[in-house]
Amino acid sequence: MPDATAERLRQEAALWAVTLADDAVDDATRAACDAWCALDERHARLLAEMRRMWESVTPDTPAPQPARRGPSRQMLGALVLLPCLLVAGAAMPWQAWLADERTGVGEIRHLRLEDGSRVALNSDSAIDIDFSGSVRRVQLLRGEVFVEVAHGDKPFAVVDRDGTAQALGTRYAVRREADDTLVTVTESRVRVQPLDGGDDRWVDVQAGQQVRFDRRGVTTDTVPAAPGGLAWPQGRLVFDDAPVAEVLRQLGQHRPGLLLADDEALGALRFTGVLPIQQSDAALALLASALPSLRVSTLSPWLVRVTATAPP
């Protein structure tokens, strides 16, 4: 079959593999997939290939660990006396370094909090935990956190420099970015309140939706969350017809060193599929196998360049 047709069918098979891997997949979806497979013998063969690929890169999800406390407050008090911490702008990096919980680049950590809530920390992230007041408070200092909130007598909120995302249900993620904060809700709803917005300026985000905000207010309309956008707690990145440059950008966030993408050469290349977060070299190999024009050059363990050959 022509190259364009082969690539399209591989992309469709990859998307079905992602869909079927969801524990919540229903009978109607399975029937639709069966119908797709029945259309052409190549469909079933490619789907089986993609499902084998999925299983081969599915990492074991580590069991949640009890949250361990960071450096003592006495140590923190001593450190803030150091002259280097008095330099303007130096507080936040030190705050993240001394956080109660933090992860390195490429690391994902699962925690169980004292109230039974579960937390997943994305790559290069940091949080402080404080349940001593009237609110169960998780302060996001850097990166991204996903929470499954246990029922309790006190409200539960994730707080960062831009404001508060208070749980009105159980499951949501908060990601701190350069200019704003992204909240994505997977179950029930979350009340987002910007820091400088006042008590009457808030927005409720429903399950399946996401919103961006900064300390002054909501910066985007509430929109549907991207399918598979919160697969990272399970150690995967899920893409649906995504530009390869964006795929590489996300992989680079989970990989130490530099992952350089030749955006001009990559052009309009797109990818649908699933890649493992904590096996970065394997992820690049899978990407290259799905897109034969891709060229991955490992210049050193800390420097990888990705480009593409011109179509014939």
mmCIF file of C-alpha atoms in Angstrom:
data_model
loop_
_atom_site.group_PDB
_atom_site.id
_atom_site.type_symbol
_atom_site.label_atom_id
_atom_site.label_comp_id
_atom_site.label_asym_id
_atom_site.label_seq_id
_atom_site.Cartn_x
_atom_site.Cartn_y
_atom_site.Cartn_z
ATOM 1 C CA MET A 1 0.000 0.000 0.000
ATOM 2 C CA PRO A 2 1.171 3.572 -0.619
ATOM 3 C CA ASP A 3 3.290 5.130 2.118
ATOM 4 C CA ALA A 4 0.620 7.715 2.968
ATOM 5 C CA THR A 5 -2.021 5.018 3.375
ATOM 6 C CA ALA A 6 0.299 2.842 5.478
ATOM 7 C CA GLU A 7 1.093 5.737 7.797
ATOM 8 C CA ARG A 8 -2.585 6.667 8.139
ATOM 9 C CA LEU A 9 -3.541 3.085 9.040
ATOM 10 C CA ARG A 10 -0.712 2.850 11.577
ATOM 11 C CA GLN A 11 -1.929 6.066 13.180
ATOM 12 C CA GLU A 12 -5.515 4.762 13.323
ATOM 13 C CA ALA A 13 -4.363 1.460 14.823
ATOM 14 C CA ALA A 14 -2.313 3.320 17.426
ATOM 15 C CA LEU A 15 -5.329 5.389 18.416
ATOM 16 C CA TRP A 16 -7.459 2.260 18.825
ATOM 17 C CA ALA A 17 -4.701 0.703 20.953
ATOM 18 C CA VAL A 18 -4.764 3.739 23.229
ATOM 19 C CA THR A 19 -8.557 3.649 23.444
ATOM 20 C CA LEU A 20 -8.714 -0.052 24.300
ATOM 21 C CA ALA A 21 -6.067 0.333 27.011
ATOM 22 C CA ASP A 22 -8.420 2.523 29.039
ATOM 23 C CA ASP A 23 -9.923 0.556 31.929
ATOM 24 C CA ALA A 24 -13.213 2.402 31.404
ATOM 25 C CA VAL A 25 -13.659 1.393 27.746
ATOM 26 C CA ASP A 26 -17.259 0.314 27.096
ATOM 27 C CA ASP A 27 -18.821 -2.409 24.935
ATOM 28 C CA ALA A 28 -19.899 0.056 22.251
ATOM 29 C CA THR A 29 -16.317 1.233 21.797
ATOM 30 C CA ARG A 30 -15.056 -2.341 21.602
ATOM 31 C CA ALA A 31 -17.711 -3.106 18.996
ATOM 32 C CA ALA A 32 -16.669 -0.076 16.950
ATOM 33 C CA CYS A 33 -13.069 -1.273 17.042
ATOM 34 C CA ASP A 34 -14.130 -4.769 15.950
ATOM 35 C CA ALA A 35 -16.004 -3.218 13.037
ATOM 36 C CA TRP A 36 -12.907 -1.246 12.043
ATOM 37 C CA CYS A 37 -10.799 -4.414 12.140
ATOM 38 C CA ALA A 38 -13.332 -6.224 9.957
ATOM 39 C CA LEU A 39 -13.022 -3.627 7.191
ATOM 40 C CA ASP A 40 -9.550 -4.776 6.141
ATOM 41 C CA GLU A 41 -7.237 -7.582 7.250
ATOM 42 C CA ARG A 42 -4.442 -5.024 7.611
ATOM 43 C CA HIS A 43 -6.409 -3.252 10.353
ATOM 44 C CA ALA A 44 -6.375 -6.201 12.748
ATOM 45 C CA ARG A 45 -2.704 -6.909 12.030
ATOM 46 C CA LEU A 46 -1.665 -3.315 12.694
ATOM 47 C CA LEU A 47 -3.814 -3.120 15.827
ATOM 48 C CA ALA A 48 -2.170 -6.260 17.205
ATOM 49 C CA GLU A 49 1.246 -4.736 16.461
ATOM 50 C CA MET A 50 0.372 -1.501 18.238
ATOM 51 C CA ARG A 51 -1.066 -3.314 21.251
ATOM 52 C CA ARG A 52 2.120 -5.397 21.536
ATOM 53 C CA MET A 53 4.092 -2.151 21.360
ATOM 54 C CA TRP A 54 1.925 -0.683 24.141
ATOM 55 C CA GLU A 55 2.450 -3.706 26.383
ATOM 56 C CA SER A 56 6.196 -3.728 25.758
ATOM 57 C CA VAL A 57 6.598 -0.151 26.988
ATOM 58 C CA THR A 58 4.080 -0.170 29.841
ATOM 59 C CA PRO A 59 6.068 0.440 33.033
ATOM 60 C CA ASP A 60 4.938 -0.912 36.350
ATOM 61 C CA THR A 61 3.175 1.848 38.266
ATOM 62 C CA PRO A 62 4.942 2.081 41.632
ATOM 63 C CA ALA A 63 2.875 1.691 44.758
ATOM 64 C CA PRO A 64 2.137 4.970 46.529
ATOM 65 C CA GLN A 65 4.655 5.726 49.253
ATOM 66 C CA PRO A 66 3.862 7.609 52.453
ATOM 67 C CA ALA A 67 4.786 11.251 52.050
ATOM 68 C CA ARG A 68 8.147 11.891 53.659
ATOM 69 C CA ARG A 69 8.921 15.231 55.136
ATOM 70 C CA GLY A 70 11.587 17.468 53.660
ATOM 71 C CA PRO A 71 14.361 19.297 55.520
ATOM 72 C CA SER A 72 13.490 20.407 59.020
ATOM 73 C CA ARG A 73 12.069 23.866 59.581
ATOM 74 C CA GLN A 74 15.085 24.548 61.783
ATOM 75 C CA MET A 75 17.361 23.853 58.825
ATOM 76 C CA LEU A 76 15.205 26.024 56.616
ATOM 77 C CA GLY A 77 15.414 28.816 59.169
ATOM 78 C CA ALA A 78 19.185 28.569 59.211
ATOM 79 C CA LEU A 79 19.466 28.509 55.449
ATOM 80 C CA VAL A 80 17.419 31.649 54.952
ATOM 81 C CA LEU A 81 20.095 33.497 56.892
ATOM 82 C CA LEU A 82 22.685 32.690 54.258
ATOM 83 C CA PRO A 83 23.617 35.765 52.208
ATOM 84 C CA CYS A 84 23.014 33.954 48.929
ATOM 85 C CA LEU A 85 19.349 33.573 49.812
ATOM 86 C CA LEU A 86 19.001 37.300 50.218
ATOM 87 C CA VAL A 87 19.739 37.863 46.538
ATOM 88 C CA ALA A 88 16.605 38.987 44.718
ATOM 89 C CA GLY A 89 14.987 36.143 42.807
ATOM 90 C CA ALA A 90 16.904 33.376 44.580
ATOM 91 C CA ALA A 91 14.137 32.366 46.980
ATOM 92 C CA MET A 92 12.020 30.248 44.675
ATOM 93 C CA PRO A 93 14.742 27.835 43.464
ATOM 94 C CA TRP A 94 15.772 27.265 47.072
ATOM 95 C CA GLN A 95 12.149 26.854 48.092
ATOM 96 C CA ALA A 96 11.687 24.095 45.519
ATOM 97 C CA TRP A 97 14.979 22.449 46.497
ATOM 98 C CA LEU A 98 13.917 22.369 50.155
ATOM 99 C CA ALA A 99 10.360 21.229 49.398
ATOM 100 C CA ASP A 100 8.662 18.478 51.371
ATOM 101 C CA GLU A 101 8.504 16.375 48.199
ATOM 102 C CA ARG A 102 10.257 16.820 44.872
ATOM 103 C CA THR A 103 11.208 14.849 41.769
ATOM 104 C CA GLY A 104 14.141 14.985 39.382
ATOM 105 C CA VAL A 105 13.951 15.188 35.606
ATOM 106 C CA GLY A 106 12.383 12.008 34.240
ATOM 107 C CA GLU A 107 11.131 10.877 37.666
ATOM 108 C CA ILE A 108 7.470 10.336 38.574
ATOM 109 C CA ARG A 109 6.622 9.764 42.233
ATOM 110 C CA HIS A 110 3.408 8.447 43.786
ATOM 111 C CA LEU A 111 2.630 9.439 47.381
ATOM 112 C CA ARG A 112 -0.020 8.673 49.980
ATOM 113 C CA LEU A 113 -0.771 11.626 52.257
ATOM 114 C CA GLU A 114 -1.687 11.356 55.933
ATOM 115 C CA ASP A 115 -5.417 11.827 55.189
ATOM 116 C CA GLY A 116 -5.431 8.997 52.633
ATOM 117 C CA SER A 117 -5.302 11.274 49.590
ATOM 118 C CA ARG A 118 -3.038 10.147 46.772
ATOM 119 C CA VAL A 119 -0.642 12.416 44.922
ATOM 120 C CA ALA A 120 1.439 11.930 41.788
ATOM 121 C CA LEU A 121 4.357 14.292 41.147
ATOM 122 C CA ASN A 122 5.392 14.800 37.540
ATOM 123 C CA SER A 123 8.974 15.166 36.347
ATOM 124 C CA ASP A 124 10.981 18.026 37.905
ATOM 125 C CA SER A 125 8.220 19.028 40.344
ATOM 126 C CA ALA A 126 8.101 20.129 43.982
ATOM 127 C CA ILE A 127 5.385 20.530 46.629
ATOM 128 C CA ASP A 128 4.990 21.496 50.267
ATOM 129 C CA ILE A 129 2.264 19.809 52.340
ATOM 130 C CA ASP A 130 0.461 21.476 55.246
ATOM 131 C CA PHE A 131 -2.613 19.950 56.903
ATOM 132 C CA SER A 132 -2.239 21.877 60.180
ATOM 133 C CA GLY A 133 -4.722 24.680 59.412
ATOM 134 C CA SER A 134 -8.359 24.791 58.395
ATOM 135 C CA VAL A 135 -7.521 23.613 54.844
ATOM 136 C CA ARG A 136 -5.603 20.555 53.674
ATOM 137 C CA ARG A 137 -3.080 22.466 51.611
ATOM 138 C CA VAL A 138 -0.642 21.276 48.942
ATOM 139 C CA GLN A 139 1.545 24.109 47.668
ATOM 140 C CA LEU A 140 2.873 23.564 44.156
ATOM 141 C CA LEU A 141 6.314 25.143 43.949
ATOM 142 C CA ARG A 142 7.303 23.786 40.549
ATOM 143 C CA GLY A 143 6.036 21.425 37.861
ATOM 144 C CA GLU A 144 2.802 19.434 38.005
ATOM 145 C CA VAL A 145 0.805 17.481 40.570
ATOM 146 C CA PHE A 146 -2.151 15.105 40.179
ATOM 147 C CA VAL A 147 -4.323 14.516 43.248
ATOM 148 C CA GLU A 148 -6.993 11.976 44.189
ATOM 149 C CA VAL A 149 -8.603 13.586 47.196
ATOM 150 C CA ALA A 150 -9.837 11.501 50.124
ATOM 151 C CA HIS A 151 -12.988 12.629 51.915
ATOM 152 C CA GLY A 152 -12.277 14.672 55.019
ATOM 153 C CA ASP A 153 -13.676 17.254 57.405
ATOM 154 C CA LYS A 154 -11.463 20.012 55.979
ATOM 155 C CA PRO A 155 -11.362 21.333 52.398
ATOM 156 C CA PHE A 156 -8.510 20.238 50.135
ATOM 157 C CA ALA A 157 -6.701 22.725 47.873
ATOM 158 C CA VAL A 158 -3.662 22.941 45.629
ATOM 159 C CA VAL A 159 -2.100 26.405 45.875
ATOM 160 C CA ASP A 160 0.566 28.072 43.759
ATOM 161 C CA ARG A 161 1.795 31.594 42.983
ATOM 162 C CA ASP A 162 -1.287 32.262 40.791
ATOM 163 C CA GLY A 163 -4.031 31.208 43.206
ATOM 164 C CA THR A 164 -6.001 28.243 44.520
ATOM 165 C CA ALA A 165 -7.609 25.160 42.960
ATOM 166 C CA GLN A 166 -9.957 23.749 45.612
ATOM 167 C CA ALA A 167 -11.382 20.267 45.284
ATOM 168 C CA LEU A 168 -15.154 19.973 45.086
ATOM 169 C CA GLY A 169 -14.702 16.325 44.133
ATOM 170 C CA THR A 170 -11.759 13.989 43.984
ATOM 171 C CA ARG A 171 -9.399 13.935 40.973
ATOM 172 C CA TYR A 172 -7.575 16.768 39.203
ATOM 173 C CA ALA A 173 -4.175 18.035 38.078
ATOM 174 C CA VAL A 174 -2.478 21.412 38.472
ATOM 175 C CA ARG A 175 0.472 22.352 36.270
ATOM 176 C CA ARG A 176 2.559 25.449 36.849
ATOM 177 C CA GLU A 177 3.885 26.985 33.635
ATOM 178 C CA ALA A 178 6.041 30.004 32.823
ATOM 179 C CA ASP A 179 3.228 32.556 32.623
ATOM 180 C CA ASP A 180 0.166 30.882 34.122
ATOM 181 C CA THR A 181 -1.290 27.736 35.714
ATOM 182 C CA LEU A 182 -3.255 24.929 34.009
ATOM 183 C CA VAL A 183 -5.961 23.018 35.914
ATOM 184 C CA THR A 184 -7.379 19.807 34.412
ATOM 185 C CA VAL A 185 -10.286 17.984 36.083
ATOM 186 C CA THR A 186 -10.948 14.269 35.569
ATOM 187 C CA GLU A 187 -13.675 13.711 38.168
ATOM 188 C CA SER A 188 -16.320 15.934 39.806
ATOM 189 C CA ARG A 189 -15.287 19.629 39.787
ATOM 190 C CA VAL A 190 -12.693 22.092 41.054
ATOM 191 C CA ARG A 191 -13.091 25.744 42.051
ATOM 192 C CA VAL A 192 -10.300 27.935 40.664
ATOM 193 C CA GLN A 193 -9.701 31.273 42.393
ATOM 194 C CA PRO A 194 -6.918 33.599 41.157
ATOM 195 C CA LEU A 195 -4.795 35.136 43.895
ATOM 196 C CA ASP A 196 -5.736 38.768 43.184
ATOM 197 C CA GLY A 197 -9.245 38.037 41.955
ATOM 198 C CA GLY A 198 -11.122 38.602 45.207
ATOM 199 C CA ASP A 199 -13.548 36.252 46.939
ATOM 200 C CA ASP A 200 -16.231 36.722 44.285
ATOM 201 C CA ARG A 201 -14.008 35.995 41.267
ATOM 202 C CA TRP A 202 -13.783 32.264 40.775
ATOM 203 C CA VAL A 203 -14.698 29.657 38.162
ATOM 204 C CA ASP A 204 -15.851 26.065 38.617
ATOM 205 C CA VAL A 205 -14.174 23.589 36.257
ATOM 206 C CA GLN A 206 -16.155 20.418 35.532
ATOM 207 C CA ALA A 207 -14.884 16.890 34.893
ATOM 208 C CA GLY A 208 -13.336 16.561 31.445
ATOM 209 C CA GLN A 209 -12.463 20.262 31.260
ATOM 210 C CA GLN A 210 -9.419 22.433 31.808
ATOM 211 C CA VAL A 211 -8.699 26.129 32.294
ATOM 212 C CA ARG A 212 -5.700 28.442 32.529
ATOM 213 C CA PHE A 213 -5.327 31.275 35.027
ATOM 214 C CA ASP A 214 -2.760 33.657 36.456
ATOM 215 C CA ARG A 215 -2.875 35.707 39.652
ATOM 216 C CA ARG A 216 -5.031 38.392 38.003
ATOM 217 C CA GLY A 217 -7.734 36.119 36.622
ATOM 218 C CA VAL A 218 -8.700 33.346 34.215
ATOM 219 C CA THR A 219 -6.627 33.678 31.029
ATOM 220 C CA THR A 220 -8.554 31.269 28.760
ATOM 221 C CA ASP A 221 -12.073 29.962 28.418
ATOM 222 C CA THR A 222 -12.834 26.588 29.976
ATOM 223 C CA VAL A 223 -12.236 23.993 27.244
ATOM 224 C CA PRO A 224 -12.411 20.187 26.924
ATOM 225 C CA ALA A 225 -9.288 18.481 28.226
ATOM 226 C CA ALA A 226 -7.096 16.756 25.663
ATOM 227 C CA PRO A 227 -7.775 12.985 25.505
ATOM 228 C CA GLY A 228 -4.961 11.132 27.226
ATOM 229 C CA GLY A 229 -3.480 14.363 28.542
ATOM 230 C CA LEU A 230 -3.269 12.931 32.063
ATOM 231 C CA ALA A 231 -1.662 9.592 31.249
ATOM 232 C CA TRP A 232 1.640 10.670 32.804
ATOM 233 C CA PRO A 233 0.827 9.340 36.321
ATOM 234 C CA GLN A 234 0.816 5.896 34.665
ATOM 235 C CA GLY A 235 4.192 6.623 33.064
ATOM 236 C CA ARG A 236 2.918 7.297 29.537
ATOM 237 C CA LEU A 237 2.506 10.162 27.107
ATOM 238 C CA VAL A 238 -0.509 9.874 24.799
ATOM 239 C CA PHE A 239 -0.713 11.754 21.501
ATOM 240 C CA ASP A 240 -3.554 12.092 19.008
ATOM 241 C CA ASP A 241 -2.430 13.572 15.674
ATOM 242 C CA ALA A 242 0.137 15.762 17.445
ATOM 243 C CA PRO A 243 2.932 17.615 15.621
ATOM 244 C CA VAL A 244 6.156 15.667 16.058
ATOM 245 C CA ALA A 245 7.854 18.842 17.280
ATOM 246 C CA GLU A 246 5.356 18.937 20.180
ATOM 247 C CA VAL A 247 5.901 15.229 20.871
ATOM 248 C CA LEU A 248 9.637 15.856 21.156
ATOM 249 C CA ARG A 249 9.087 18.906 23.353
ATOM 250 C CA GLN A 250 7.126 16.798 25.833
ATOM 251 C CA LEU A 251 9.649 13.963 25.735
ATOM 252 C CA GLY A 252 12.398 16.486 26.399
ATOM 253 C CA GLN A 253 10.703 17.550 29.639
ATOM 254 C CA HIS A 254 11.188 14.015 30.962
ATOM 255 C CA ARG A 255 14.772 13.526 29.813
ATOM 256 C CA PRO A 256 18.013 14.878 31.325
ATOM 257 C CA GLY A 257 20.235 16.734 28.906
ATOM 258 C CA LEU A 258 19.162 18.241 25.590
ATOM 259 C CA LEU A 259 16.755 16.817 23.022
ATOM 260 C CA LEU A 260 17.164 18.999 19.935
ATOM 261 C CA ALA A 261 14.440 18.990 17.275
ATOM 262 C CA ASP A 262 15.001 20.258 13.744
ATOM 263 C CA ASP A 263 11.600 21.923 13.427
ATOM 264 C CA GLU A 264 12.107 22.898 9.784
ATOM 265 C CA ALA A 265 12.992 19.351 8.725
ATOM 266 C CA LEU A 266 10.197 17.833 10.822
ATOM 267 C CA GLY A 267 7.743 20.070 8.993
ATOM 268 C CA ALA A 268 4.188 18.742 9.066
ATOM 269 C CA LEU A 269 5.014 15.292 10.502
ATOM 270 C CA ARG A 270 2.395 14.197 13.034
ATOM 271 C CA PHE A 271 2.116 11.293 15.450
ATOM 272 C CA THR A 272 -0.641 9.294 17.107
ATOM 273 C CA GLY A 273 0.372 6.792 19.742
ATOM 274 C CA VAL A 274 1.710 6.103 23.213
ATOM 275 C CA LEU A 275 5.261 6.612 24.454
ATOM 276 C CA PRO A 276 6.855 5.635 27.790
ATOM 277 C CA ILE A 277 8.018 8.525 29.948
ATOM 278 C CA GLN A 278 10.719 6.817 31.992
ATOM 279 C CA GLN A 279 12.295 4.949 29.069
ATOM 280 C CA SER A 280 13.243 7.902 26.921
ATOM 281 C CA ASP A 281 15.536 6.054 24.516
ATOM 282 C CA ALA A 282 12.841 3.440 23.924
ATOM 283 C CA ALA A 283 10.312 6.215 23.323
ATOM 284 C CA LEU A 284 12.508 7.752 20.634
ATOM 285 C CA ALA A 285 12.969 4.332 19.024
ATOM 286 C CA LEU A 286 9.209 3.768 18.971
ATOM 287 C CA LEU A 287 8.648 7.185 17.455
ATOM 288 C CA ALA A 288 11.210 6.493 14.744
ATOM 289 C CA SER A 289 9.643 3.102 13.959
ATOM 290 C CA ALA A 290 6.229 4.708 13.508
ATOM 291 C CA LEU A 291 7.650 7.464 11.282
ATOM 292 C CA PRO A 292 10.324 5.963 8.990
ATOM 293 C CA SER A 293 11.488 9.383 7.762
ATOM 294 C CA LEU A 294 12.581 10.336 11.288
ATOM 295 C CA ARG A 295 16.305 10.299 12.090
ATOM 296 C CA VAL A 296 17.485 10.110 15.715
ATOM 297 C CA SER A 297 21.173 10.883 16.315
ATOM 298 C CA THR A 298 22.579 10.230 19.798
ATOM 299 C CA LEU A 299 25.585 12.541 20.018
ATOM 300 C CA SER A 300 26.163 11.766 23.711
ATOM 301 C CA PRO A 301 24.076 10.472 26.641
ATOM 302 C CA TRP A 302 23.109 14.101 27.247
ATOM 303 C CA LEU A 303 22.623 15.302 23.673
ATOM 304 C CA VAL A 304 20.228 13.846 21.091
ATOM 305 C CA ARG A 305 19.227 15.436 17.793
ATOM 306 C CA VAL A 306 16.082 14.523 15.848
ATOM 307 C CA THR A 307 15.538 15.462 12.223
ATOM 308 C CA ALA A 308 13.739 13.992 9.208
ATOM 309 C CA THR A 309 14.644 13.082 5.648
ATOM 310 C CA ALA A 310 12.844 14.792 2.804
ATOM 311 C CA PRO A 311 10.048 12.752 1.185
ATOM 312 C CA PRO A 312 11.032 11.112 -2.130
#
